[in-house]
């Protein structure tokens, strides 16, 4: 068995199935992946400029701007001029955005609780540790490539 070949396949299947399970599980209108991550960043970090968000996600400003537009339109994010530098626009999560974020987080937690119900605590902890390690390495690789 070629471990890397199997891993490549399983990661692809994992990504597809998690998204499919999330969509079929929805009891309400969950946020899409980019909206969820942007709102999470704003909730965790406070107001941020578009360029700061682009840096967090290692995206160009035009891409992050396209992802921000629908959540601003939905009233989940407010745009405010920076107090000091009026050229800068700061993005802030609104109470509606916080509520949508929390509803999505709760929906996802319920899904994962269902999927992992027959797993031992030790298995869940091991899966979490390995997934964190994998994500950390992906993040590190992206940063290395951005610095080239």
GROMACS .gro file of C-alpha atoms in nm:
model
  148
    1UNK     CA    1   0.000   0.000   0.000
    2UNK     CA    2   0.133   0.344  -0.096
    3UNK     CA    3   0.051   0.560   0.208
    4UNK     CA    4   0.083   0.893   0.024
    5UNK     CA    5  -0.145   0.773  -0.255
    6UNK     CA    6  -0.408   0.662  -0.003
    7UNK     CA    7  -0.367   0.983   0.196
    8UNK     CA    8  -0.417   1.194  -0.117
    9UNK     CA    9  -0.740   1.011  -0.192
   10UNK     CA   10  -0.868   1.018   0.166
   11UNK     CA   11  -0.805   1.392   0.206
   12UNK     CA   12  -0.997   1.460  -0.116
   13UNK     CA   13  -1.285   1.235  -0.004
   14UNK     CA   14  -1.277   1.392   0.344
   15UNK     CA   15  -1.311   1.745   0.208
   16UNK     CA   16  -1.598   1.645  -0.021
   17UNK     CA   17  -1.785   1.444   0.243
   18UNK     CA   18  -1.750   1.701   0.520
   19UNK     CA   19  -1.896   1.968   0.293
   20UNK     CA   20  -2.172   1.733   0.173
   21UNK     CA   21  -2.255   1.627   0.530
   22UNK     CA   22  -2.260   1.989   0.642
   23UNK     CA   23  -2.498   2.087   0.363
   24UNK     CA   24  -2.735   1.796   0.423
   25UNK     CA   25  -2.728   1.852   0.801
   26UNK     CA   26  -2.830   2.216   0.787
   27UNK     CA   27  -3.143   2.292   0.984
   28UNK     CA   28  -3.105   2.658   0.894
   29UNK     CA   29  -2.905   2.858   0.648
   30UNK     CA   30  -2.543   2.798   0.751
   31UNK     CA   31  -2.278   3.040   0.639
   32UNK     CA   32  -2.062   2.932   0.349
   33UNK     CA   33  -1.699   2.849   0.425
   34UNK     CA   34  -1.549   3.188   0.337
   35UNK     CA   35  -1.817   3.386   0.526
   36UNK     CA   36  -1.772   3.159   0.828
   37UNK     CA   37  -1.395   3.204   0.835
   38UNK     CA   38  -1.412   3.581   0.781
   39UNK     CA   39  -1.668   3.626   1.059
   40UNK     CA   40  -1.462   3.400   1.286
   41UNK     CA   41  -1.151   3.611   1.222
   42UNK     CA   42  -1.341   3.933   1.298
   43UNK     CA   43  -1.498   3.784   1.610
   44UNK     CA   44  -1.160   3.665   1.737
   45UNK     CA   45  -0.947   3.966   1.635
   46UNK     CA   46  -1.184   4.260   1.641
   47UNK     CA   47  -1.212   4.515   1.359
   48UNK     CA   48  -0.974   4.457   1.071
   49UNK     CA   49  -0.887   4.628   0.744
   50UNK     CA   50  -0.945   4.441   0.418
   51UNK     CA   51  -0.568   4.409   0.369
   52UNK     CA   52  -0.529   4.254   0.713
   53UNK     CA   53  -0.793   3.994   0.632
   54UNK     CA   54  -0.625   3.923   0.299
   55UNK     CA   55  -0.300   3.860   0.487
   56UNK     CA   56  -0.467   3.632   0.742
   57UNK     CA   57  -0.607   3.412   0.466
   58UNK     CA   58  -0.313   3.461   0.229
   59UNK     CA   59  -0.542   3.589  -0.045
   60UNK     CA   60  -0.516   3.890  -0.268
   61UNK     CA   61  -0.730   4.193  -0.187
   62UNK     CA   62  -0.963   4.143  -0.485
   63UNK     CA   63  -1.045   3.787  -0.376
   64UNK     CA   64  -1.112   3.876  -0.012
   65UNK     CA   65  -1.316   4.178  -0.126
   66UNK     CA   66  -1.541   3.951  -0.334
   67UNK     CA   67  -1.585   3.725  -0.031
   68UNK     CA   68  -1.664   4.018   0.199
   69UNK     CA   69  -1.926   4.181  -0.027
   70UNK     CA   70  -2.209   3.929   0.036
   71UNK     CA   71  -2.165   3.930   0.413
   72UNK     CA   72  -2.163   4.310   0.419
   73UNK     CA   73  -2.479   4.298   0.204
   74UNK     CA   74  -2.638   4.052   0.446
   75UNK     CA   75  -2.568   4.288   0.735
   76UNK     CA   76  -2.321   4.052   0.904
   77UNK     CA   77  -2.027   4.293   0.871
   78UNK     CA   78  -2.018   4.672   0.895
   79UNK     CA   79  -1.766   4.894   0.720
   80UNK     CA   80  -1.632   5.185   0.922
   81UNK     CA   81  -1.373   5.449   0.840
   82UNK     CA   82  -1.061   5.428   1.054
   83UNK     CA   83  -1.057   5.703   1.318
   84UNK     CA   84  -0.692   5.792   1.255
   85UNK     CA   85  -0.644   5.716   0.886
   86UNK     CA   86  -0.967   5.801   0.705
   87UNK     CA   87  -0.840   5.622   0.392
   88UNK     CA   88  -0.869   5.287   0.571
   89UNK     CA   89  -1.195   5.098   0.606
   90UNK     CA   90  -1.228   4.869   0.906
   91UNK     CA   91  -1.460   4.571   0.899
   92UNK     CA   92  -1.651   4.486   1.215
   93UNK     CA   93  -1.877   4.191   1.286
   94UNK     CA   94  -2.233   4.305   1.362
   95UNK     CA   95  -2.468   4.149   1.619
   96UNK     CA   96  -2.644   3.976   1.327
   97UNK     CA   97  -2.307   3.844   1.209
   98UNK     CA   98  -2.225   3.717   1.558
   99UNK     CA   99  -2.561   3.540   1.575
  100UNK     CA  100  -2.513   3.381   1.231
  101UNK     CA  101  -2.161   3.273   1.326
  102UNK     CA  102  -2.276   3.115   1.652
  103UNK     CA  103  -2.568   2.938   1.480
  104UNK     CA  104  -2.329   2.794   1.221
  105UNK     CA  105  -2.079   2.691   1.490
  106UNK     CA  106  -2.352   2.515   1.688
  107UNK     CA  107  -2.481   2.340   1.375
  108UNK     CA  108  -2.130   2.214   1.296
  109UNK     CA  109  -2.070   2.101   1.655
  110UNK     CA  110  -2.392   1.901   1.642
  111UNK     CA  111  -2.287   1.742   1.313
  112UNK     CA  112  -1.945   1.644   1.449
  113UNK     CA  113  -2.101   1.514   1.770
  114UNK     CA  114  -2.325   1.288   1.561
  115UNK     CA  115  -2.043   1.171   1.335
  116UNK     CA  116  -1.809   1.096   1.627
  117UNK     CA  117  -2.067   0.962   1.871
  118UNK     CA  118  -1.921   0.610   1.867
  119UNK     CA  119  -1.557   0.726   1.890
  120UNK     CA  120  -1.374   0.706   2.219
  121UNK     CA  121  -1.251   1.028   2.377
  122UNK     CA  122  -0.896   0.911   2.307
  123UNK     CA  123  -0.975   0.865   1.936
  124UNK     CA  124  -1.136   1.211   1.916
  125UNK     CA  125  -0.835   1.368   2.087
  126UNK     CA  126  -0.593   1.187   1.856
  127UNK     CA  127  -0.791   1.291   1.548
  128UNK     CA  128  -0.794   1.652   1.672
  129UNK     CA  129  -0.420   1.652   1.742
  130UNK     CA  130  -0.335   1.509   1.400
  131UNK     CA  131  -0.574   1.743   1.220
  132UNK     CA  132  -0.426   2.044   1.404
  133UNK     CA  133  -0.076   1.928   1.315
  134UNK     CA  134  -0.174   1.882   0.949
  135UNK     CA  135  -0.340   2.226   0.935
  136UNK     CA  136  -0.040   2.387   1.105
  137UNK     CA  137   0.192   2.235   0.845
  138UNK     CA  138  -0.034   2.354   0.562
  139UNK     CA  139  -0.034   2.705   0.710
  140UNK     CA  140   0.345   2.698   0.748
  141UNK     CA  141   0.391   2.583   0.387
  142UNK     CA  142   0.165   2.862   0.261
  143UNK     CA  143   0.367   3.118   0.454
  144UNK     CA  144   0.694   2.978   0.321
  145UNK     CA  145   0.565   3.001  -0.036
  146UNK     CA  146   0.433   3.354   0.018
  147UNK     CA  147   0.779   3.461   0.138
  148UNK     CA  148   0.954   3.335  -0.175
   0.00000   0.00000   0.00000
